[in-house]
């Protein structure tokens, strides 16, 4: 009951200070508001980026390894002149990996033919990515279907003229219809659409099947050299469930070195890439952004804290007479201290709530103007409230202690 009484009185005093000195109080709260806004905005931005990265990881699979010519990242110097001399993954490598790998549940050979313009009657879609894949593509990547189905084993083996198109391609070529069963021209040949990928949308890594046409590799093999470097051939390997990624990578490295006839001690002439390489690099960037945002926020909050401390000292001076009366009526020092300390915390909470409101408003504006969804997790809201309470305690403790130590007789005499 005593705490509730203290809280009520402190809230009324804080409200009175805000009402009587609106401009002074708002300017003092501005530092806390900007500080909390900066800290929570940075946390929310990092969480949003990390969530988008996780969506990309879910598409690629967290147990997939990419056998390629170029590594995605390199420790220290990037010796591009060495990587340039490496051979690209060949169909022989793919076939041997299929035969000899013990840890893989799916292995696919994939190429990107490039961007093309796809037409159907009077409808046209530009910049459509043409991909050619082997049968296990549906095991090494995660995707859903809007309509239709995946390639059958016979269609993949014989190179049947069939295709799966992305959601945006279907939406533009066949408005109001998925297009399954229709024919379009791909690489100069007519193919029959057997499936449409579900809409994915763009993600952080730019991975999306929305604007793509996927055909069997053997269909493309009859038209182009699928092993040519300009098509960026790669072998994607999905490890079996329950097998650690490191074990899958170790198995692949041993098999690939054997296939390429590399001697012990000789450097690999291939790269084994995994999505954790990118996520680890981005995590380092996120750490730097978090630290930078935290420092900026701390300085802003400290400036706001000085403003709150100034308000509290002014409040103590204006209410010195009241403090003297309270103490003469038996009020203890801790009662006076808590009264001003709670008032300081309430003022800082007001500034923190204003900062949180600005962050929330910013997320709505980004969603409305750019269709960007920024996440604002409860933990970040609690962090903002915690920072506000903390700066309120720091800013209010000295004025509160000064008020609690006033001599009642001298305080009553002051006007």
mmCIF file of N, CA and C in Angstrom, residues 243-347:
data_model
loop_
_atom_site.group_PDB
_atom_site.id
_atom_site.type_symbol
_atom_site.label_atom_id
_atom_site.label_comp_id
_atom_site.label_asym_id
_atom_site.label_seq_id
_atom_site.Cartn_x
_atom_site.Cartn_y
_atom_site.Cartn_z
ATOM 1 N N UNK A 243 22.714 -36.457 -39.585
ATOM 2 C CA UNK A 243 24.161 -36.423 -39.839
ATOM 3 C C UNK A 243 24.627 -34.967 -39.785
ATOM 4 N N UNK A 244 25.587 -34.639 -38.930
ATOM 5 C CA UNK A 244 26.061 -33.245 -38.836
ATOM 6 C C UNK A 244 26.616 -32.763 -40.175
ATOM 7 N N UNK A 245 26.470 -31.456 -40.414
ATOM 8 C CA UNK A 245 26.939 -30.869 -41.673
ATOM 9 C C UNK A 245 28.437 -31.072 -41.854
ATOM 10 N N UNK A 246 29.194 -31.026 -40.754
ATOM 11 C CA UNK A 246 30.642 -31.217 -40.842
ATOM 12 C C UNK A 246 30.983 -32.610 -41.370
ATOM 13 N N UNK A 247 30.172 -33.597 -40.949
ATOM 14 C CA UNK A 247 30.417 -34.964 -41.416
ATOM 15 C C UNK A 247 30.072 -35.110 -42.892
ATOM 16 N N UNK A 248 28.985 -34.446 -43.308
ATOM 17 C CA UNK A 248 28.614 -34.462 -44.730
ATOM 18 C C UNK A 248 29.719 -33.818 -45.559
ATOM 19 N N UNK A 249 30.224 -32.687 -45.072
ATOM 20 C CA UNK A 249 31.279 -31.973 -45.800
ATOM 21 C C UNK A 249 32.557 -32.808 -45.863
ATOM 22 N N UNK A 250 32.896 -33.470 -44.758
ATOM 23 C CA UNK A 250 34.087 -34.316 -44.747
ATOM 24 C C UNK A 250 33.975 -35.470 -45.726
ATOM 25 N N UNK A 251 32.779 -36.074 -45.781
ATOM 26 C CA UNK A 251 32.545 -37.165 -46.730
ATOM 27 C C UNK A 251 32.704 -36.676 -48.165
ATOM 28 N N UNK A 252 32.117 -35.507 -48.472
ATOM 29 C CA UNK A 252 32.200 -34.967 -49.829
ATOM 30 C C UNK A 252 33.635 -34.611 -50.206
ATOM 31 N N UNK A 253 34.355 -34.040 -49.254
ATOM 32 C CA UNK A 253 35.739 -33.656 -49.559
ATOM 33 C C UNK A 253 36.565 -34.888 -49.917
ATOM 34 N N UNK A 254 36.408 -35.947 -49.131
ATOM 35 C CA UNK A 254 37.167 -37.171 -49.417
ATOM 36 C C UNK A 254 36.819 -37.759 -50.771
ATOM 37 N N UNK A 255 35.523 -37.806 -51.094
ATOM 38 C CA UNK A 255 35.097 -38.374 -52.374
ATOM 39 C C UNK A 255 35.562 -37.497 -53.533
ATOM 40 N N UNK A 256 35.417 -36.171 -53.402
ATOM 41 C CA UNK A 256 35.819 -35.265 -54.475
ATOM 42 C C UNK A 256 37.329 -35.317 -54.716
ATOM 43 N N UNK A 257 38.112 -35.407 -53.652
ATOM 44 C CA UNK A 257 39.566 -35.491 -53.833
ATOM 45 C C UNK A 257 39.930 -36.798 -54.553
ATOM 46 N N UNK A 258 39.187 -37.844 -54.243
ATOM 47 C CA UNK A 258 39.442 -39.114 -54.925
ATOM 48 C C UNK A 258 39.048 -39.026 -56.399
ATOM 49 N N UNK A 259 37.905 -38.401 -56.673
ATOM 50 C CA UNK A 259 37.442 -38.255 -58.061
ATOM 51 C C UNK A 259 38.425 -37.423 -58.875
ATOM 52 N N UNK A 260 38.938 -36.357 -58.249
ATOM 53 C CA UNK A 260 39.872 -35.462 -58.953
ATOM 54 C C UNK A 260 41.313 -35.960 -58.898
ATOM 55 N N UNK A 261 41.545 -37.100 -58.265
ATOM 56 C CA UNK A 261 42.890 -37.718 -58.181
ATOM 57 C C UNK A 261 43.903 -36.768 -57.555
ATOM 58 N N UNK A 262 43.532 -36.150 -56.440
ATOM 59 C CA UNK A 262 44.426 -35.229 -55.736
ATOM 60 C C UNK A 262 45.288 -36.008 -54.750
ATOM 61 N N UNK A 263 46.587 -35.711 -54.742
ATOM 62 C CA UNK A 263 47.515 -36.383 -53.841
ATOM 63 C C UNK A 263 47.405 -35.819 -52.431
ATOM 64 N N UNK A 264 47.814 -36.586 -51.400
ATOM 65 C CA UNK A 264 47.815 -36.067 -50.028
ATOM 66 C C UNK A 264 48.673 -34.798 -49.940
ATOM 67 N N UNK A 265 48.151 -33.784 -49.289
ATOM 68 C CA UNK A 265 48.861 -32.516 -49.166
ATOM 69 C C UNK A 265 48.586 -31.547 -50.288
ATOM 70 N N UNK A 266 48.052 -32.043 -51.377
ATOM 71 C CA UNK A 266 47.716 -31.162 -52.508
ATOM 72 C C UNK A 266 46.421 -30.408 -52.207
ATOM 73 N N UNK A 267 46.381 -29.113 -52.598
ATOM 74 C CA UNK A 267 45.215 -28.287 -52.317
ATOM 75 C C UNK A 267 43.987 -28.775 -53.081
ATOM 76 N N UNK A 268 42.820 -28.548 -52.474
ATOM 77 C CA UNK A 268 41.570 -28.858 -53.168
ATOM 78 C C UNK A 268 41.443 -27.980 -54.408
ATOM 79 N N UNK A 269 40.922 -28.541 -55.485
ATOM 80 C CA UNK A 269 40.647 -27.742 -56.685
ATOM 81 C C UNK A 269 39.137 -27.594 -56.888
ATOM 82 N N UNK A 270 38.447 -27.531 -55.767
ATOM 83 C CA UNK A 270 36.993 -27.324 -55.740
ATOM 84 C C UNK A 270 36.654 -26.621 -54.421
ATOM 85 N N UNK A 271 35.468 -26.082 -54.343
ATOM 86 C CA UNK A 271 35.013 -25.410 -53.122
ATOM 87 C C UNK A 271 33.778 -26.104 -52.596
ATOM 88 N N UNK A 272 33.734 -26.289 -51.288
ATOM 89 C CA UNK A 272 32.542 -26.815 -50.620
ATOM 90 C C UNK A 272 31.925 -25.670 -49.827
ATOM 91 N N UNK A 273 30.861 -25.129 -50.347
ATOM 92 C CA UNK A 273 30.211 -23.978 -49.718
ATOM 93 C C UNK A 273 28.959 -24.426 -48.964
ATOM 94 N N UNK A 274 28.675 -23.727 -47.896
ATOM 95 C CA UNK A 274 27.471 -24.000 -47.116
ATOM 96 C C UNK A 274 26.896 -22.679 -46.640
ATOM 97 N N UNK A 275 25.615 -22.673 -46.365
ATOM 98 C CA UNK A 275 24.925 -21.435 -46.036
ATOM 99 C C UNK A 275 25.429 -20.826 -44.734
ATOM 100 N N UNK A 276 25.990 -21.647 -43.838
ATOM 101 C CA UNK A 276 26.494 -21.110 -42.576
ATOM 102 C C UNK A 276 27.671 -20.164 -42.804
ATOM 103 N N UNK A 277 28.375 -20.331 -43.941
ATOM 104 C CA UNK A 277 29.462 -19.388 -44.243
ATOM 105 C C UNK A 277 28.915 -17.974 -44.361
ATOM 106 N N UNK A 278 27.810 -17.827 -45.081
ATOM 107 C CA UNK A 278 27.209 -16.505 -45.248
ATOM 108 C C UNK A 278 26.609 -16.006 -43.950
ATOM 109 N N UNK A 279 25.926 -16.902 -43.234
ATOM 110 C CA UNK A 279 25.289 -16.472 -41.991
ATOM 111 C C UNK A 279 26.325 -16.053 -40.963
ATOM 112 N N UNK A 280 27.479 -16.738 -40.918
ATOM 113 C CA UNK A 280 28.530 -16.360 -39.979
ATOM 114 C C UNK A 280 29.115 -14.991 -40.318
ATOM 115 N N UNK A 281 29.316 -14.743 -41.623
ATOM 116 C CA UNK A 281 29.818 -13.436 -42.035
ATOM 117 C C UNK A 281 28.814 -12.331 -41.704
ATOM 118 N N UNK A 282 27.545 -12.605 -41.947
ATOM 119 C CA UNK A 282 26.517 -11.610 -41.652
ATOM 120 C C UNK A 282 26.366 -11.406 -40.148
ATOM 121 N N UNK A 283 26.561 -12.461 -39.364
ATOM 122 C CA UNK A 283 26.496 -12.322 -37.902
ATOM 123 C C UNK A 283 27.563 -11.342 -37.412
ATOM 124 N N UNK A 284 28.749 -11.390 -38.040
ATOM 125 C CA UNK A 284 29.804 -10.443 -37.667
ATOM 126 C C UNK A 284 29.375 -9.010 -37.978
ATOM 127 N N UNK A 285 28.718 -8.842 -39.128
ATOM 128 C CA UNK A 285 28.216 -7.509 -39.485
ATOM 129 C C UNK A 285 27.141 -7.065 -38.495
ATOM 130 N N UNK A 286 26.269 -8.002 -38.123
ATOM 131 C CA UNK A 286 25.197 -7.678 -37.180
ATOM 132 C C UNK A 286 25.770 -7.242 -35.832
ATOM 133 N N UNK A 287 26.841 -7.897 -35.403
ATOM 134 C CA UNK A 287 27.471 -7.534 -34.132
ATOM 135 C C UNK A 287 27.978 -6.100 -34.179
ATOM 136 N N UNK A 288 28.632 -5.731 -35.290
ATOM 137 C CA UNK A 288 29.139 -4.361 -35.438
ATOM 138 C C UNK A 288 27.991 -3.356 -35.440
ATOM 139 N N UNK A 289 26.916 -3.687 -36.175
ATOM 140 C CA UNK A 289 25.764 -2.782 -36.218
ATOM 141 C C UNK A 289 25.149 -2.639 -34.839
ATOM 142 N N UNK A 290 25.035 -3.745 -34.117
ATOM 143 C CA UNK A 290 24.475 -3.698 -32.759
ATOM 144 C C UNK A 290 25.305 -2.810 -31.846
ATOM 145 N N UNK A 291 26.631 -2.978 -31.920
ATOM 146 C CA UNK A 291 27.520 -2.189 -31.059
ATOM 147 C C UNK A 291 27.441 -0.713 -31.419
ATOM 148 N N UNK A 292 27.462 -0.408 -32.725
ATOM 149 C CA UNK A 292 27.380 0.991 -33.162
ATOM 150 C C UNK A 292 26.063 1.626 -32.716
ATOM 151 N N UNK A 293 24.965 0.906 -32.933
ATOM 152 C CA UNK A 293 23.664 1.427 -32.514
ATOM 153 C C UNK A 293 23.586 1.594 -31.015
ATOM 154 N N UNK A 294 24.199 0.648 -30.280
ATOM 155 C CA UNK A 294 24.188 0.726 -28.821
ATOM 156 C C UNK A 294 24.945 1.956 -28.324
ATOM 157 N N UNK A 295 26.111 2.225 -28.928
ATOM 158 C CA UNK A 295 26.890 3.396 -28.513
ATOM 159 C C UNK A 295 26.138 4.687 -28.811
ATOM 160 N N UNK A 296 25.569 4.777 -30.013
ATOM 161 C CA UNK A 296 24.802 5.978 -30.364
ATOM 162 C C UNK A 296 23.629 6.150 -29.406
ATOM 163 N N UNK A 297 22.942 5.037 -29.135
ATOM 164 C CA UNK A 297 21.801 5.092 -28.229
ATOM 165 C C UNK A 297 22.206 5.478 -26.820
ATOM 166 N N UNK A 298 23.336 4.934 -26.344
ATOM 167 C CA UNK A 298 23.791 5.258 -24.985
ATOM 168 C C UNK A 298 24.088 6.745 -24.851
ATOM 169 N N UNK A 299 24.779 7.311 -25.837
ATOM 170 C CA UNK A 299 25.083 8.747 -25.767
ATOM 171 C C UNK A 299 23.794 9.571 -25.765
ATOM 172 N N UNK A 300 22.838 9.174 -26.616
ATOM 173 C CA UNK A 300 21.565 9.909 -26.647
ATOM 174 C C UNK A 300 20.832 9.780 -25.324
ATOM 175 N N UNK A 301 20.840 8.559 -24.763
ATOM 176 C CA UNK A 301 20.155 8.343 -23.485
ATOM 177 C C UNK A 301 20.842 9.103 -22.370
ATOM 178 N N UNK A 302 22.184 9.148 -22.400
ATOM 179 C CA UNK A 302 22.901 9.904 -21.367
ATOM 180 C C UNK A 302 22.569 11.387 -21.428
ATOM 181 N N UNK A 303 22.505 11.927 -22.652
ATOM 182 C CA UNK A 303 22.111 13.331 -22.803
ATOM 183 C C UNK A 303 20.707 13.529 -22.237
ATOM 184 N N UNK A 304 19.810 12.594 -22.568
ATOM 185 C CA UNK A 304 18.463 12.675 -22.013
ATOM 186 C C UNK A 304 18.470 12.529 -20.505
ATOM 187 N N UNK A 305 19.363 11.654 -20.000
ATOM 188 C CA UNK A 305 19.471 11.481 -18.550
ATOM 189 C C UNK A 305 19.885 12.751 -17.841
ATOM 190 N N UNK A 306 20.834 13.504 -18.439
ATOM 191 C CA UNK A 306 21.220 14.785 -17.847
ATOM 192 C C UNK A 306 20.038 15.751 -17.821
ATOM 193 N N UNK A 307 19.228 15.697 -18.885
ATOM 194 C CA UNK A 307 18.045 16.557 -18.927
ATOM 195 C C UNK A 307 17.052 16.191 -17.836
ATOM 196 N N UNK A 308 16.843 14.872 -17.627
ATOM 197 C CA UNK A 308 15.940 14.423 -16.574
ATOM 198 C C UNK A 308 16.491 14.810 -15.202
ATOM 199 N N UNK A 309 17.805 14.635 -15.016
ATOM 200 C CA UNK A 309 18.422 15.028 -13.740
ATOM 201 C C UNK A 309 18.228 16.519 -13.482
ATOM 202 N N UNK A 310 18.354 17.336 -14.524
ATOM 203 C CA UNK A 310 18.140 18.782 -14.377
ATOM 204 C C UNK A 310 16.702 19.078 -13.951
ATOM 205 N N UNK A 311 15.734 18.387 -14.576
ATOM 206 C CA UNK A 311 14.322 18.566 -14.194
ATOM 207 C C UNK A 311 14.117 18.186 -12.733
ATOM 208 N N UNK A 312 14.746 17.096 -12.312
ATOM 209 C CA UNK A 312 14.560 16.635 -10.936
ATOM 210 C C UNK A 312 15.167 17.599 -9.934
ATOM 211 N N UNK A 313 16.331 18.177 -10.250
ATOM 212 C CA UNK A 313 16.917 19.176 -9.348
ATOM 213 C C UNK A 313 16.014 20.406 -9.262
ATOM 214 N N UNK A 314 15.474 20.826 -10.395
ATOM 215 C CA UNK A 314 14.545 21.958 -10.389
ATOM 216 C C UNK A 314 13.298 21.610 -9.583
ATOM 217 N N UNK A 315 12.822 20.366 -9.743
ATOM 218 C CA UNK A 315 11.640 19.924 -9.010
ATOM 219 C C UNK A 315 11.903 19.906 -7.510
ATOM 220 N N UNK A 316 13.090 19.464 -7.095
ATOM 221 C CA UNK A 316 13.449 19.476 -5.670
ATOM 222 C C UNK A 316 13.475 20.902 -5.143
ATOM 223 N N UNK A 317 14.070 21.827 -5.896
ATOM 224 C CA UNK A 317 14.144 23.225 -5.457
ATOM 225 C C UNK A 317 12.749 23.846 -5.351
ATOM 226 N N UNK A 318 11.874 23.530 -6.300
ATOM 227 C CA UNK A 318 10.527 24.107 -6.285
ATOM 228 C C UNK A 318 9.673 23.538 -5.155
ATOM 229 N N UNK A 319 9.985 22.297 -4.738
ATOM 230 C CA UNK A 319 9.163 21.653 -3.711
ATOM 231 C C UNK A 319 9.890 21.512 -2.385
ATOM 232 N N UNK A 320 10.915 22.306 -2.184
ATOM 233 C CA UNK A 320 11.669 22.238 -0.922
ATOM 234 C C UNK A 320 10.760 22.484 0.278
ATOM 235 N N UNK A 321 9.880 23.442 0.147
ATOM 236 C CA UNK A 321 8.964 23.763 1.243
ATOM 237 C C UNK A 321 8.064 22.573 1.555
ATOM 238 N N UNK A 322 7.556 21.930 0.523
ATOM 239 C CA UNK A 322 6.683 20.763 0.718
ATOM 240 C C UNK A 322 7.451 19.619 1.367
ATOM 241 N N UNK A 323 8.720 19.454 0.956
ATOM 242 C CA UNK A 323 9.553 18.406 1.552
ATOM 243 C C UNK A 323 9.717 18.652 3.044
ATOM 244 N N UNK A 324 9.953 19.919 3.412
ATOM 245 C CA UNK A 324 10.107 20.258 4.826
ATOM 246 C C UNK A 324 8.850 19.936 5.615
ATOM 247 N N UNK A 325 7.695 20.240 5.044
ATOM 248 C CA UNK A 325 6.427 19.941 5.729
ATOM 249 C C UNK A 325 6.239 18.430 5.882
ATOM 250 N N UNK A 326 6.555 17.687 4.830
ATOM 251 C CA UNK A 326 6.411 16.230 4.899
ATOM 252 C C UNK A 326 7.315 15.647 5.982
ATOM 253 N N UNK A 327 8.558 16.133 6.040
ATOM 254 C CA UNK A 327 9.495 15.594 7.023
ATOM 255 C C UNK A 327 9.104 15.993 8.443
ATOM 256 N N UNK A 328 8.534 17.204 8.589
ATOM 257 C CA UNK A 328 8.107 17.637 9.922
ATOM 258 C C UNK A 328 6.906 16.832 10.415
ATOM 259 N N UNK A 329 6.149 16.272 9.470
ATOM 260 C CA UNK A 329 4.988 15.449 9.829
ATOM 261 C C UNK A 329 5.374 13.977 10.008
ATOM 262 N N UNK A 330 6.669 13.676 9.908
ATOM 263 C CA UNK A 330 7.141 12.324 10.195
ATOM 264 C C UNK A 330 7.575 11.510 9.001
ATOM 265 N N UNK A 331 7.624 12.120 7.822
ATOM 266 C CA UNK A 331 8.052 11.373 6.631
ATOM 267 C C UNK A 331 9.520 10.969 6.762
ATOM 268 N N UNK A 332 9.809 9.725 6.484
ATOM 269 C CA UNK A 332 11.180 9.219 6.568
ATOM 270 C C UNK A 332 11.963 9.634 5.324
ATOM 271 N N UNK A 333 13.306 9.557 5.466
ATOM 272 C CA UNK A 333 14.167 9.927 4.337
ATOM 273 C C UNK A 333 13.908 9.061 3.106
ATOM 274 N N UNK A 334 13.698 7.739 3.348
ATOM 275 C CA UNK A 334 13.484 6.843 2.203
ATOM 276 C C UNK A 334 12.185 7.175 1.480
ATOM 277 N N UNK A 335 11.192 7.699 2.222
ATOM 278 C CA UNK A 335 9.927 8.086 1.594
ATOM 279 C C UNK A 335 10.162 9.231 0.606
ATOM 280 N N UNK A 336 10.931 10.218 1.028
ATOM 281 C CA UNK A 336 11.240 11.350 0.145
ATOM 282 C C UNK A 336 12.084 10.888 -1.029
ATOM 283 N N UNK A 337 13.083 10.012 -0.736
ATOM 284 C CA UNK A 337 13.966 9.526 -1.804
ATOM 285 C C UNK A 337 13.169 8.759 -2.856
ATOM 286 N N UNK A 338 12.319 7.823 -2.400
ATOM 287 C CA UNK A 338 11.532 7.036 -3.345
ATOM 288 C C UNK A 338 10.567 7.905 -4.132
ATOM 289 N N UNK A 339 10.043 8.946 -3.487
ATOM 290 C CA UNK A 339 9.093 9.830 -4.150
ATOM 291 C C UNK A 339 9.708 10.474 -5.387
ATOM 292 N N UNK A 340 10.917 10.997 -5.241
ATOM 293 C CA UNK A 340 11.580 11.658 -6.372
ATOM 294 C C UNK A 340 12.168 10.640 -7.355
ATOM 295 N N UNK A 341 12.625 9.488 -6.827
ATOM 296 C CA UNK A 341 13.193 8.469 -7.699
ATOM 297 C C UNK A 341 12.116 7.893 -8.619
ATOM 298 N N UNK A 342 10.942 7.624 -8.070
ATOM 299 C CA UNK A 342 9.840 7.111 -8.892
ATOM 300 C C UNK A 342 9.420 8.151 -9.908
ATOM 301 N N UNK A 343 9.420 9.416 -9.519
ATOM 302 C CA UNK A 343 9.073 10.480 -10.460
ATOM 303 C C UNK A 343 10.048 10.515 -11.633
ATOM 304 N N UNK A 344 11.338 10.347 -11.345
ATOM 305 C CA UNK A 344 12.347 10.323 -12.402
ATOM 306 C C UNK A 344 12.141 9.132 -13.335
ATOM 307 N N UNK A 345 11.835 7.969 -12.741
ATOM 308 C CA UNK A 345 11.609 6.774 -13.554
ATOM 309 C C UNK A 345 10.388 6.957 -14.454
ATOM 310 N N UNK A 346 9.323 7.558 -13.898
ATOM 311 C CA UNK A 346 8.110 7.780 -14.692
ATOM 312 C C UNK A 346 8.396 8.701 -15.878
ATOM 313 N N UNK A 347 9.157 9.761 -15.627
ATOM 314 C CA UNK A 347 9.496 10.679 -16.720
ATOM 315 C C UNK A 347 10.303 9.967 -17.809
#
